XYZ file of C-alpha atoms in Angstrom:
708
model
C 36.305 9.112 -32.223
C 36.862 10.514 -28.585
C 35.809 7.666 -26.161
C 35.814 7.752 -22.401
C 34.662 6.073 -19.456
C 32.729 8.268 -16.274
C 31.937 6.798 -13.480
C 28.663 7.278 -11.568
C 25.918 5.716 -9.549
C 22.384 4.667 -9.888
C 19.805 7.551 -9.023
C 16.771 5.147 -8.247
C 14.993 4.464 -4.833
C 16.540 1.139 -4.521
C 18.944 -0.106 -1.253
C 21.694 -1.050 -3.859
C 22.809 2.451 -5.225
C 24.648 0.806 -7.712
C 28.015 2.047 -9.465
C 27.723 2.380 -12.898
C 30.165 3.107 -15.564
C 28.942 5.032 -18.502
C 30.945 4.931 -21.931
C 30.691 8.337 -23.393
C 31.718 8.483 -27.536
C 31.953 12.297 -29.041
C 30.092 13.542 -26.250
C 27.196 10.613 -26.506
C 26.517 8.111 -24.131
C 26.367 5.092 -25.758
C 26.340 2.144 -22.988
C 26.134 1.842 -19.542
C 27.500 -1.075 -17.405
C 28.095 -1.936 -13.725
C 31.477 -1.120 -12.155
C 33.222 -4.518 -11.374
C 35.365 -2.563 -8.908
C 32.825 -1.915 -6.255
C 32.701 -4.582 -3.525
C 29.012 -4.597 -3.120
C 27.328 -4.147 -6.507
C 30.316 -5.828 -8.442
C 29.803 -4.908 -11.705
C 26.052 -5.955 -12.398
C 23.066 -3.827 -13.330
C 19.698 -5.070 -12.889
C 16.729 -5.204 -15.976
C 15.784 -1.693 -14.645
C 18.862 0.171 -15.330
C 21.486 -1.970 -17.646
C 20.149 -0.015 -20.593
C 20.014 3.568 -18.862
C 21.009 5.165 -21.674
C 17.911 4.122 -23.765
C 15.914 6.197 -20.910
C 18.369 9.200 -21.530
C 18.120 9.061 -25.238
C 14.470 8.253 -25.326
C 12.034 9.432 -27.894
C 9.729 10.218 -25.364
C 11.725 12.443 -23.210
C 10.579 16.159 -22.271
C 13.358 18.455 -23.513
C 11.718 21.806 -23.297
C 9.461 23.926 -21.004
C 5.820 23.634 -22.250
C 2.798 25.441 -21.601
C -0.640 23.496 -21.800
C -2.905 24.386 -25.043
C -5.247 21.977 -24.738
C -8.050 20.734 -22.019
C -6.252 19.331 -18.725
C -5.512 15.700 -19.074
C -5.369 15.916 -22.844
C -1.689 16.070 -23.088
C -1.568 19.087 -25.286
C 1.243 21.568 -24.884
C 3.468 24.230 -26.843
C 6.818 25.035 -26.351
C 7.823 28.051 -24.470
C 11.243 29.277 -23.247
C 12.504 29.040 -19.876
C 11.895 32.741 -19.107
C 8.222 32.387 -19.974
C 7.581 29.517 -17.845
C 9.680 30.948 -14.573
C 7.784 34.679 -15.236
C 4.332 32.574 -15.283
C 5.044 30.349 -12.424
C 6.595 33.291 -10.388
C 3.661 35.677 -11.085
C 1.057 33.078 -10.136
C 2.536 32.296 -7.179
C 3.140 36.223 -5.911
C -0.313 36.595 -6.586
C -1.684 33.313 -4.851
C 0.583 34.351 -2.127
C -0.979 37.710 -1.977
C -4.386 36.869 -1.772
C -4.782 33.238 -0.545
C -1.242 33.288 1.404
C 1.869 30.837 0.975
C -0.133 27.965 2.046
C -2.344 27.898 -0.686
C 1.006 26.199 -2.596
C 1.791 22.696 -2.250
C 4.772 20.888 -3.190
C 4.298 17.509 -4.141
C 7.779 15.236 -4.400
C 9.413 11.885 -3.466
C 12.415 9.813 -4.888
C 12.152 9.702 -8.469
C 15.873 10.306 -7.710
C 17.761 9.266 -4.578
C 20.586 12.075 -4.628
C 21.303 13.923 -1.675
C 21.266 16.903 -3.924
C 18.520 16.099 -6.253
C 16.635 14.044 -4.428
C 13.872 14.126 -1.394
C 14.561 17.417 -0.046
C 16.222 19.515 -3.031
C 12.902 21.854 -2.659
C 12.352 22.065 0.826
C 14.488 25.361 1.457
C 12.641 27.332 -1.282
C 9.181 26.300 -0.106
C 10.185 26.329 3.408
C 11.463 30.197 2.678
C 7.937 30.599 1.121
C 6.069 29.499 3.939
C 4.145 26.942 1.397
C 2.239 24.070 3.149
C 4.625 20.954 4.204
C 4.268 18.157 2.166
C 4.637 15.099 4.589
C 6.092 12.209 2.187
C 5.850 8.881 3.947
C 5.062 6.284 1.136
C 8.050 4.193 2.149
C 9.700 3.242 5.669
C 8.464 5.833 7.655
C 6.283 3.933 9.861
C 9.107 1.402 10.012
C 11.594 4.100 10.959
C 9.412 5.534 13.707
C 8.888 1.711 15.051
C 12.731 1.262 14.497
C 13.626 4.394 16.561
C 11.297 3.601 19.232
C 12.822 0.436 19.798
C 16.745 0.312 18.876
C 17.549 3.873 17.548
C 19.047 5.340 14.141
C 21.478 2.534 14.274
C 22.726 1.080 10.694
C 22.103 -2.164 12.321
C 23.933 -5.687 10.666
C 26.442 -4.726 8.108
C 25.067 -6.485 5.036
C 28.494 -7.714 3.646
C 28.362 -9.436 7.205
C 25.662 -11.893 6.063
C 28.283 -13.943 4.785
C 29.015 -14.815 8.576
C 25.511 -15.646 9.054
C 24.435 -19.148 10.071
C 20.521 -18.392 10.149
C 19.091 -15.570 7.851
C 15.464 -14.441 7.821
C 14.267 -12.227 4.650
C 11.055 -11.069 6.252
C 8.992 -9.073 3.449
C 11.858 -8.712 1.470
C 12.017 -10.051 -2.213
C 15.981 -9.752 -2.374
C 16.529 -11.066 -6.047
C 13.943 -8.094 -7.274
C 14.661 -5.217 -4.712
C 17.746 -5.607 -3.427
C 19.422 -8.111 -5.772
C 23.128 -7.250 -5.094
C 22.917 -8.508 -1.511
C 22.248 -11.652 -2.444
C 25.574 -13.026 -3.659
C 26.657 -12.364 0.206
C 23.303 -14.589 1.393
C 24.320 -17.254 -1.412
C 28.015 -17.234 0.036
C 26.613 -17.589 3.740
C 24.656 -20.472 2.323
C 27.734 -22.201 0.688
C 29.174 -21.798 4.264
C 26.353 -23.822 5.798
C 23.548 -21.194 6.416
C 20.011 -22.209 6.281
C 17.846 -19.372 4.558
C 14.015 -18.951 5.353
C 11.776 -16.604 3.459
C 8.608 -15.147 5.087
C 6.318 -13.560 2.586
C 2.726 -14.028 1.414
C 3.972 -14.905 -2.147
C 6.421 -17.486 -3.238
C 8.760 -15.181 -4.913
C 11.844 -15.292 -6.906
C 13.533 -15.099 -3.699
C 11.380 -17.656 -1.788
C 11.668 -20.140 -4.529
C 15.537 -20.541 -3.834
C 15.013 -20.350 -0.143
C 15.586 -23.401 2.134
C 12.186 -22.830 3.646
C 9.253 -20.620 2.375
C 6.808 -19.391 5.148
C 3.756 -18.212 3.534
C 1.974 -15.862 5.578
C -1.490 -14.082 5.665
C -0.740 -10.207 4.580
C -0.712 -7.815 7.794
C -0.221 -10.898 9.976
C 3.356 -10.516 10.874
C 3.370 -8.937 13.882
C 1.155 -12.038 15.271
C 4.231 -14.202 14.441
C 6.891 -12.051 15.919
C 5.157 -11.907 19.098
C 4.442 -15.659 19.152
C 8.187 -15.859 18.676
C 8.870 -13.649 21.467
C 6.755 -16.075 23.575
C 8.057 -19.020 22.422
C 11.700 -17.736 23.351
C 10.921 -16.426 26.753
C 8.576 -19.610 27.355
C 11.215 -22.163 26.500
C 14.041 -20.074 28.079
C 15.909 -19.793 24.883
C 16.980 -16.238 25.475
C 20.183 -14.796 26.301
C 19.673 -13.599 29.707
C 23.341 -11.897 30.365
C 22.711 -9.709 27.161
C 19.220 -9.143 28.334
C 20.184 -7.642 31.666
C 22.987 -5.727 30.503
C 21.646 -4.338 26.966
C 18.018 -4.005 27.236
C 15.221 -2.434 28.808
C 11.575 -3.605 29.978
C 12.095 -7.223 29.588
C 9.875 -8.010 32.289
C 7.057 -6.028 31.001
C 7.463 -7.635 27.541
C 7.296 -11.095 29.048
C 4.114 -10.031 30.223
C 2.760 -8.886 26.961
C 3.864 -11.907 25.047
C 2.177 -14.397 27.504
C -1.244 -14.386 25.582
C 0.752 -14.273 22.049
C 0.694 -18.052 21.709
C 1.813 -20.061 18.702
C -1.807 -21.238 18.734
C -2.873 -17.621 18.371
C -0.581 -16.997 15.703
C -1.212 -19.884 13.819
C -4.875 -18.698 13.899
C -3.948 -15.363 12.532
C -1.121 -16.214 10.091
C -2.298 -19.263 8.546
C 0.959 -20.767 9.500
C 0.877 -24.207 11.264
C 1.924 -24.117 15.221
C 4.762 -26.761 14.505
C 6.143 -24.369 11.821
C 6.208 -21.566 14.050
C 7.862 -23.846 16.883
C 10.568 -24.804 14.408
C 11.181 -21.207 13.285
C 11.758 -19.551 16.709
C 13.871 -22.808 17.844
C 16.405 -23.046 14.901
C 16.591 -19.131 15.385
C 17.598 -19.605 18.786
C 19.629 -22.036 18.345
C 21.513 -21.201 15.215
C 24.175 -18.630 15.493
C 24.594 -15.821 13.920
C 21.038 -15.271 13.119
C 19.883 -12.276 10.953
C 16.638 -10.767 10.099
C 16.581 -8.642 7.136
C 12.987 -6.769 6.908
C 11.605 -5.372 3.698
C 9.470 -2.225 3.131
C 6.198 -4.195 2.914
C 6.264 -5.220 6.466
C 4.884 -2.047 7.415
C 2.145 -1.761 4.888
C -0.904 -2.823 6.832
C -2.629 -1.217 9.808
C -0.178 -2.611 12.683
C 3.092 -2.457 10.306
C 4.694 0.064 13.071
C 4.235 -2.296 15.934
C 5.500 -5.437 13.651
C 8.897 -3.524 13.384
C 8.715 -3.068 17.229
C 8.173 -6.415 17.928
C 10.758 -7.733 15.025
C 13.188 -5.415 16.589
C 12.976 -7.017 19.963
C 14.011 -11.040 18.714
C 17.382 -10.294 18.161
C 18.425 -8.565 21.538
C 16.304 -11.501 23.184
C 18.738 -14.132 21.524
C 22.015 -11.916 22.059
C 22.208 -11.898 18.227
C 23.776 -8.412 18.514
C 26.977 -10.155 20.075
C 27.877 -12.200 16.359
C 29.147 -10.509 13.210
C 26.649 -11.495 10.698
C 23.745 -11.574 13.549
C 21.143 -9.067 14.336
C 18.613 -6.821 12.026
C 19.257 -4.940 8.966
C 16.841 -2.233 8.056
C 18.047 0.914 6.485
C 21.965 1.403 6.769
C 21.314 5.029 5.852
C 21.996 5.863 9.646
C 25.294 5.561 8.926
C 25.823 8.503 6.541
C 26.613 11.817 8.387
C 23.936 13.713 5.863
C 23.919 17.192 6.666
C 19.885 17.285 6.814
C 19.202 20.316 8.490
C 21.433 22.209 5.976
C 19.914 20.411 3.073
C 16.392 21.100 4.506
C 16.489 24.315 6.045
C 13.773 24.283 8.762
C 15.232 27.307 10.096
C 14.021 29.475 7.144
C 10.120 28.112 8.020
C 7.938 31.015 9.337
C 6.062 30.412 12.778
C 2.668 28.977 11.144
C 3.032 25.831 9.048
C 0.714 23.793 7.991
C 1.459 19.406 7.300
C -0.790 18.024 4.627
C 0.218 14.172 4.005
C 0.997 13.408 0.235
C -0.951 10.090 0.552
C -4.145 12.587 0.954
C -3.775 14.352 -2.478
C -6.923 12.955 -3.834
C -9.452 14.572 -0.934
C -7.156 17.652 -0.658
C -7.331 18.603 -4.102
C -11.024 18.148 -4.536
C -11.913 20.040 -1.261
C -13.348 16.891 0.612
C -10.582 17.571 3.093
C -11.744 21.148 4.226
C -8.705 23.660 4.222
C -8.072 27.122 4.943
C -6.523 28.209 2.552
C -7.319 25.492 -0.003
C -4.670 24.216 -2.405
C -4.515 26.618 -5.285
C -1.351 25.652 -7.130
C 0.609 22.087 -7.112
C 4.546 21.886 -7.956
C 5.205 18.155 -8.682
C 8.401 17.019 -9.251
C 10.294 13.368 -8.735
C 6.923 12.104 -8.616
C 3.899 10.613 -10.187
C 1.141 10.450 -7.896
C -1.650 9.737 -10.889
C -0.039 6.191 -10.929
C 1.240 5.577 -7.541
C -1.498 7.004 -5.126
C -5.120 5.706 -4.016
C -8.184 7.643 -4.704
C -7.012 8.083 -7.867
C -10.732 9.517 -9.428
C -10.551 12.163 -6.929
C -6.813 12.971 -7.987
C -7.722 13.165 -11.240
C -11.174 15.279 -10.788
C -9.098 17.416 -8.496
C -6.019 18.058 -11.309
C -8.689 18.913 -13.750
C -9.565 21.877 -11.736
C -9.803 24.742 -13.674
C -8.811 26.775 -10.676
C -5.429 25.040 -10.173
C -2.364 26.100 -11.276
C -0.077 22.701 -11.912
C 3.581 22.871 -12.590
C 5.234 19.258 -13.114
C 8.708 18.648 -13.565
C 9.552 15.069 -15.697
C 11.668 13.148 -18.040
C 8.156 11.867 -19.672
C 4.524 12.898 -20.038
C 3.484 10.640 -17.149
C -0.160 10.268 -15.886
C 0.549 13.473 -13.544
C 2.410 15.478 -16.273
C -0.612 15.547 -18.531
C -2.760 17.582 -16.468
C -0.074 20.123 -15.822
C -0.218 24.173 -16.768
C 3.419 24.498 -16.725
C 5.664 21.261 -17.630
C 9.248 21.515 -17.388
C 12.123 19.307 -18.373
C 14.509 17.569 -16.050
C 17.746 15.504 -16.436
C 18.351 12.207 -16.053
C 21.356 10.929 -13.671
C 23.696 10.888 -16.548
C 23.161 14.772 -17.337
C 23.696 15.786 -13.790
C 26.229 15.382 -11.086
C 25.089 14.324 -7.267
C 26.404 12.583 -4.394
C 24.836 9.237 -3.337
C 23.789 7.724 0.041
C 22.703 4.061 0.139
C 19.892 2.266 2.099
C 21.584 -1.246 1.367
C 25.057 -0.841 1.901
C 27.901 1.187 3.674
C 29.382 2.838 0.461
C 29.176 6.604 0.001
C 29.067 7.263 -3.930
C 29.513 10.211 -6.422
C 27.612 10.579 -9.727
C 29.759 12.263 -12.033
C 28.185 13.961 -15.090
C 28.651 12.259 -18.045
C 27.105 13.847 -20.940
C 25.526 17.578 -21.470
C 22.135 17.988 -20.778
C 19.674 17.131 -23.561
C 17.694 19.935 -25.122
C 16.769 22.281 -22.449
C 16.609 19.765 -19.226
C 17.958 21.143 -16.135
C 19.018 19.414 -12.999
C 16.456 19.747 -9.872
C 18.925 21.648 -8.421
C 19.437 24.292 -11.112
C 15.148 24.235 -11.382
C 15.362 25.430 -7.953
C 17.900 28.381 -8.243
C 15.974 29.250 -11.422
C 12.773 29.217 -9.178
C 14.293 31.721 -6.447
C 15.817 34.033 -9.191
C 12.606 34.389 -10.924
C 10.471 34.652 -7.176
C 13.489 38.035 -6.448
C 14.849 35.824 -3.610
C 18.226 37.211 -2.813
C 19.721 35.149 -0.214
C 23.084 33.585 -1.749
C 22.202 30.038 -0.220
C 19.731 29.504 -2.975
C 22.526 30.054 -5.489
C 25.114 27.779 -4.159
C 26.808 25.538 -7.375
C 26.233 21.808 -7.404
C 29.701 21.759 -6.061
C 29.339 24.375 -3.389
C 26.047 22.266 -2.120
C 28.138 18.811 -2.276
C 30.656 20.386 0.004
C 27.756 21.281 2.407
C 26.023 18.056 1.899
C 27.730 15.992 4.625
C 29.466 16.492 8.247
C 32.921 15.661 6.787
C 34.241 16.287 10.069
C 32.577 13.088 11.360
C 34.917 9.977 12.184
C 33.206 7.767 9.573
C 34.542 10.271 6.633
C 37.864 10.208 7.698
C 39.875 9.491 4.905
C 37.327 10.251 2.205
C 38.055 13.022 0.206
C 35.750 14.455 -2.488
C 38.455 14.354 -4.856
C 39.204 10.625 -4.445
C 35.426 9.979 -4.232
C 35.004 11.903 -7.425
C 37.818 9.668 -9.194
C 36.643 6.567 -7.706
C 32.981 6.830 -7.801
C 32.518 5.013 -4.599
C 34.392 4.946 -0.754
C 33.191 2.715 1.975
C 32.441 4.633 5.272
C 35.042 4.476 7.660
C 33.640 1.788 9.777
C 34.995 -1.385 11.230
C 35.542 -4.054 8.519
C 32.452 -6.322 7.785
C 34.055 -9.563 9.024
C 34.970 -8.060 12.366
C 31.792 -5.819 13.220
C 29.196 -6.700 15.557
C 27.518 -3.205 16.183
C 25.816 -3.856 19.405
C 27.820 -6.444 20.822
C 28.283 -4.462 23.846
C 24.840 -2.514 23.492
C 25.563 1.210 22.730
C 22.204 1.474 21.036
C 21.256 4.993 20.103
C 18.232 5.171 21.971
C 17.638 7.393 25.293
C 18.978 4.382 27.357
C 21.478 3.570 25.261
C 19.810 -0.155 25.573
C 17.346 -2.117 22.977
C 13.983 -0.671 24.702
C 11.453 -3.435 24.557
C 9.437 -0.856 26.286
C 10.261 2.080 24.618
C 10.783 5.645 26.384
C 10.233 7.714 23.460
C 6.762 6.211 22.876
C 5.768 8.740 25.956
C 5.756 11.404 23.200
C 3.130 9.819 21.199
C 2.980 9.104 17.496
C 5.522 10.930 14.784
C 6.541 11.001 11.706
C 10.690 11.815 11.699
C 11.632 15.653 10.431
C 13.415 13.931 7.342
C 10.208 12.740 5.945
C 8.521 16.434 6.207
C 10.792 19.192 5.063
C 12.768 19.353 8.656
C 9.645 20.463 10.314
C 9.083 18.947 14.057
C 5.666 20.478 14.535
C 2.053 19.626 13.947
C 2.657 16.115 14.916
C -0.530 13.825 14.997
C 0.922 12.587 18.726
C -1.810 10.155 19.161
C -0.944 7.809 22.256
C 1.279 4.837 21.556
C 1.816 1.604 23.647
C 5.184 1.405 25.015
C 5.411 -2.370 24.442
C 4.883 -3.990 20.963
C 1.470 -5.788 20.515
C -0.355 -6.906 17.545
C -2.992 -4.879 15.458
C -4.664 -6.734 12.926
C -5.456 -5.863 9.333
C -8.134 -3.601 8.667
C -9.897 -5.407 6.101
C -9.466 -9.192 6.103
C -11.824 -12.028 6.116
C -11.243 -12.229 9.900
C -11.976 -8.378 10.649
C -14.361 -7.331 8.089
C -16.654 -10.357 7.387
C -19.370 -8.265 6.161
C -16.884 -6.373 3.472
C -15.258 -9.639 2.773
C -18.528 -11.375 1.839
C -18.750 -8.583 -1.117
C -14.758 -8.318 -1.569
C -13.210 -11.901 -0.582
C -9.976 -11.625 -1.656
C -6.793 -9.676 -0.159
C -4.744 -7.446 -2.481
C -0.926 -6.850 -2.550
C 0.788 -4.691 -4.673
C 4.356 -5.471 -4.392
C 7.515 -3.981 -6.153
C 7.489 -4.977 -10.184
C 10.998 -6.839 -11.035
C 11.376 -4.584 -14.043
C 9.879 -1.201 -12.736
C 11.156 1.146 -9.951
C 7.771 2.428 -8.556
C 6.090 4.040 -11.933
C 9.732 4.596 -13.175
C 10.080 2.429 -16.867
C 6.241 1.894 -17.146
C 6.564 3.581 -20.324
C 9.920 1.984 -21.954
C 9.664 -1.132 -24.152
C 12.297 -3.208 -22.616
C 11.242 -2.887 -18.872
C 7.646 -3.717 -19.878
C 8.636 -6.522 -22.218
C 10.210 -8.152 -18.853
C 7.309 -7.141 -16.895
C 4.197 -7.664 -18.990
C 2.668 -5.317 -21.846
C -0.327 -4.778 -19.526
C -0.773 -5.090 -16.006
C -1.194 -8.693 -14.681
C -2.849 -9.978 -11.850
C -1.979 -13.715 -10.172
C -4.617 -15.571 -8.588
C -4.521 -18.819 -7.052
C -6.105 -21.884 -9.248
C -8.878 -22.348 -6.644
C -9.815 -18.609 -6.898
C -9.581 -18.806 -10.624
C -11.106 -21.785 -11.295
C -14.145 -20.508 -9.085
C -14.561 -17.318 -11.228
C -14.194 -19.148 -14.575
C -10.611 -17.449 -15.010
C -7.680 -19.234 -17.104
C -4.077 -17.703 -17.642
C -4.381 -14.471 -20.024
C -8.200 -14.012 -18.988
C -8.711 -10.237 -19.048
C -10.345 -9.509 -15.677
C -11.692 -6.701 -13.816
C -10.327 -6.008 -10.209
C -12.392 -3.698 -7.950
C -13.865 -2.623 -4.272
C -15.596 0.437 -2.869
C -12.673 2.673 -3.807
C -12.205 2.179 -7.738
C -11.214 -0.210 -10.378
C -8.702 -1.515 -12.826
C -8.357 -3.963 -15.605
C -5.715 -6.775 -16.277
C -4.600 -9.619 -17.428
C -4.905 -12.921 -15.452
C -1.764 -15.165 -14.448
C -2.825 -18.394 -12.321
C -0.277 -19.909 -10.207
C -0.110 -21.635 -6.789
C 2.997 -19.160 -5.964
C -0.135 -16.777 -3.929
C -2.145 -18.534 -1.252
C -5.832 -19.190 -1.831
C -7.801 -15.819 -0.804
C -4.944 -13.690 -2.155
C -4.314 -11.888 -5.347
C -1.010 -10.132 -6.418
C -0.527 -6.983 -8.487
C 2.946 -5.337 -9.128
C 2.763 -1.827 -9.013
C 4.135 0.259 -11.510
C 1.870 0.555 -14.577
C 0.543 3.853 -15.822
C -2.790 4.545 -16.752
C -2.674 4.676 -20.087
C -0.803 1.387 -20.257
C -3.771 -0.234 -18.748
C -6.510 -1.660 -20.488
C -9.100 0.865 -18.454
C -7.120 3.698 -16.922
C -6.705 3.646 -13.209
C -3.840 1.382 -11.698
C -3.622 -0.788 -8.840
C -3.565 1.869 -6.158
C -6.982 3.217 -7.111
C -7.955 0.109 -4.743
C -5.517 0.579 -1.845
C -7.290 2.671 1.026
C -6.351 6.097 2.296
C -5.926 4.426 5.859
C -2.535 5.054 7.687
C -0.939 2.469 9.780
C -0.315 2.689 13.448
C 3.003 4.623 13.638
C 4.521 7.325 11.091
C 1.794 7.904 8.763
C 2.687 4.991 6.458
C 0.163 3.908 3.744
C -1.631 0.538 3.946
C -0.794 -0.621 0.569
C -1.151 -4.223 1.540
C -4.273 -4.075 3.484
C -7.191 -4.180 0.904
C -9.999 -6.686 0.132
C -11.217 -6.782 -3.383
C -13.051 -9.319 -5.875
C -11.995 -10.359 -9.179
C -14.260 -11.099 -12.414
C -13.459 -12.437 -15.629
C -14.418 -9.548 -18.573
């Protein structure tokens, strides 16, 4: 038997971008394992992907193009050829463009794969060429990125590997063991070296249980805590005045702004005792190197953007950036010299473009958001909005429209795919090649194709080559091979890629960017922030331009930004929905709902697969505090209904003091048809955006829970 090992990289929307070794025997992948040579991921795979070959060979895989043969939503399809599928798509789109214009077509995608080739931007050139409606994709980190850029610019921040030198580590809204697990060994090494680990999270997560100190906080009040910390640092003179004078902008204005954000104010907002707020701040200032790692969840409420702005000010106040292992970690993705314009091709966009945010899909499809022209065709790839987006009743109603021509490219018959008119089979990571950045470490990765595609599945790159050909596009750009696309995907002349060749990258599977070693690198020891002033801007200069979404999230399009005024100084915005801010609503819906990432699912990936569901629980579970459960006659295992004015879903109760009284937690990722009664947790999340970057407010919702 011919057996060999292929080096690749995990495709998922996760910070870790693990290096994977796939064992192939006679053309079939028989096992995947972590690559022990990778300095960051170190040979271990998480529960999501440690049996990835089972995903590829699942009996549920979609392997051939299909046309709907029953009512929309029935899941009834008949097999057709690729030629038939492409011909129908092209003819329907050409007719729509002739009658309604190209903006009647809406592409809908996200990070079903994170590859530079096959991921977020793979379809952008085609839809920009057509002049279709721009889909603004702000599910994750958009608000955080806007705030981050306003404060310290697009810096990679603290090297994740440098955490071994940290002495005070704050994981803020970050459940590292479930969502960034390969960073944990570096944190553990720091603790062995004497570091203290603090976790700020509403829930006593897997990570919080292992911390030296877990600080439970009310959802959406993190900004109050960060501003109170700034207040204490300045009032008690715990700041680094030399660093502030040389490397920051707007200190006097910030000092005046935070005068009212006392620890007493923060205690009232957050539920954290005053003495704990004082202790946290004093320890943070007195224990260099101190570092903060923020998670995605910190942006998911009304004031998420200003929360990130406030947190991003703290390291400069105490001079944490001077030290190896000090500062702030958000997204190391900024270090990778990706050729974003070449991937998105905004230069192909016609003069008149229209932008629709993907979070508003429900009202868009039902006509409750007036549009001229209305959306007549929806093209979904690398996304499953029926499971992961709010307003699910309207999304379902919209997808059921007879006059909506829907095309879905997928691995499985998802909740969204069931409503397709044409269903197209997509390859998994083992069946395609790609090059990968990371938003959790500084290694560029290469995914070598391990096996031939199963059935008639095609990669996203091949899908869009075929669509371009069917539409009669003759620009050679649209027919480049994957190898040509990889060559063009990066700025290979950038100094951070010096010494990295494609040949070596393919052979080894990963190479660290040409940056200083993690044992020596303090990226902003001498300032050099990538902001207009070159300094950490407590008072942001680019805030004068108003609110914006980074063009990366909107097909490269920079126009039609919301542009509402932005306070150049960080300030506190309370949650939209909490007992303190919406007392009348809280009379009916007294519990705050959060929907964090599942330990076993990646968004809705794996919500249909047995091994991961066995780990996560066969059906949606909701965690309540014992006091809230007792008051409702609920015990562990009780079937329950969770609801508010926006929707309802059914689940099984878990009772635990890991959540605070007044809080319920429902991990996301389950599908409609794995739930007792249809909708998922996101049916209850609001359509409202956070203050910056059009970030959804996943964790800003009031609900009620009753026993069934």
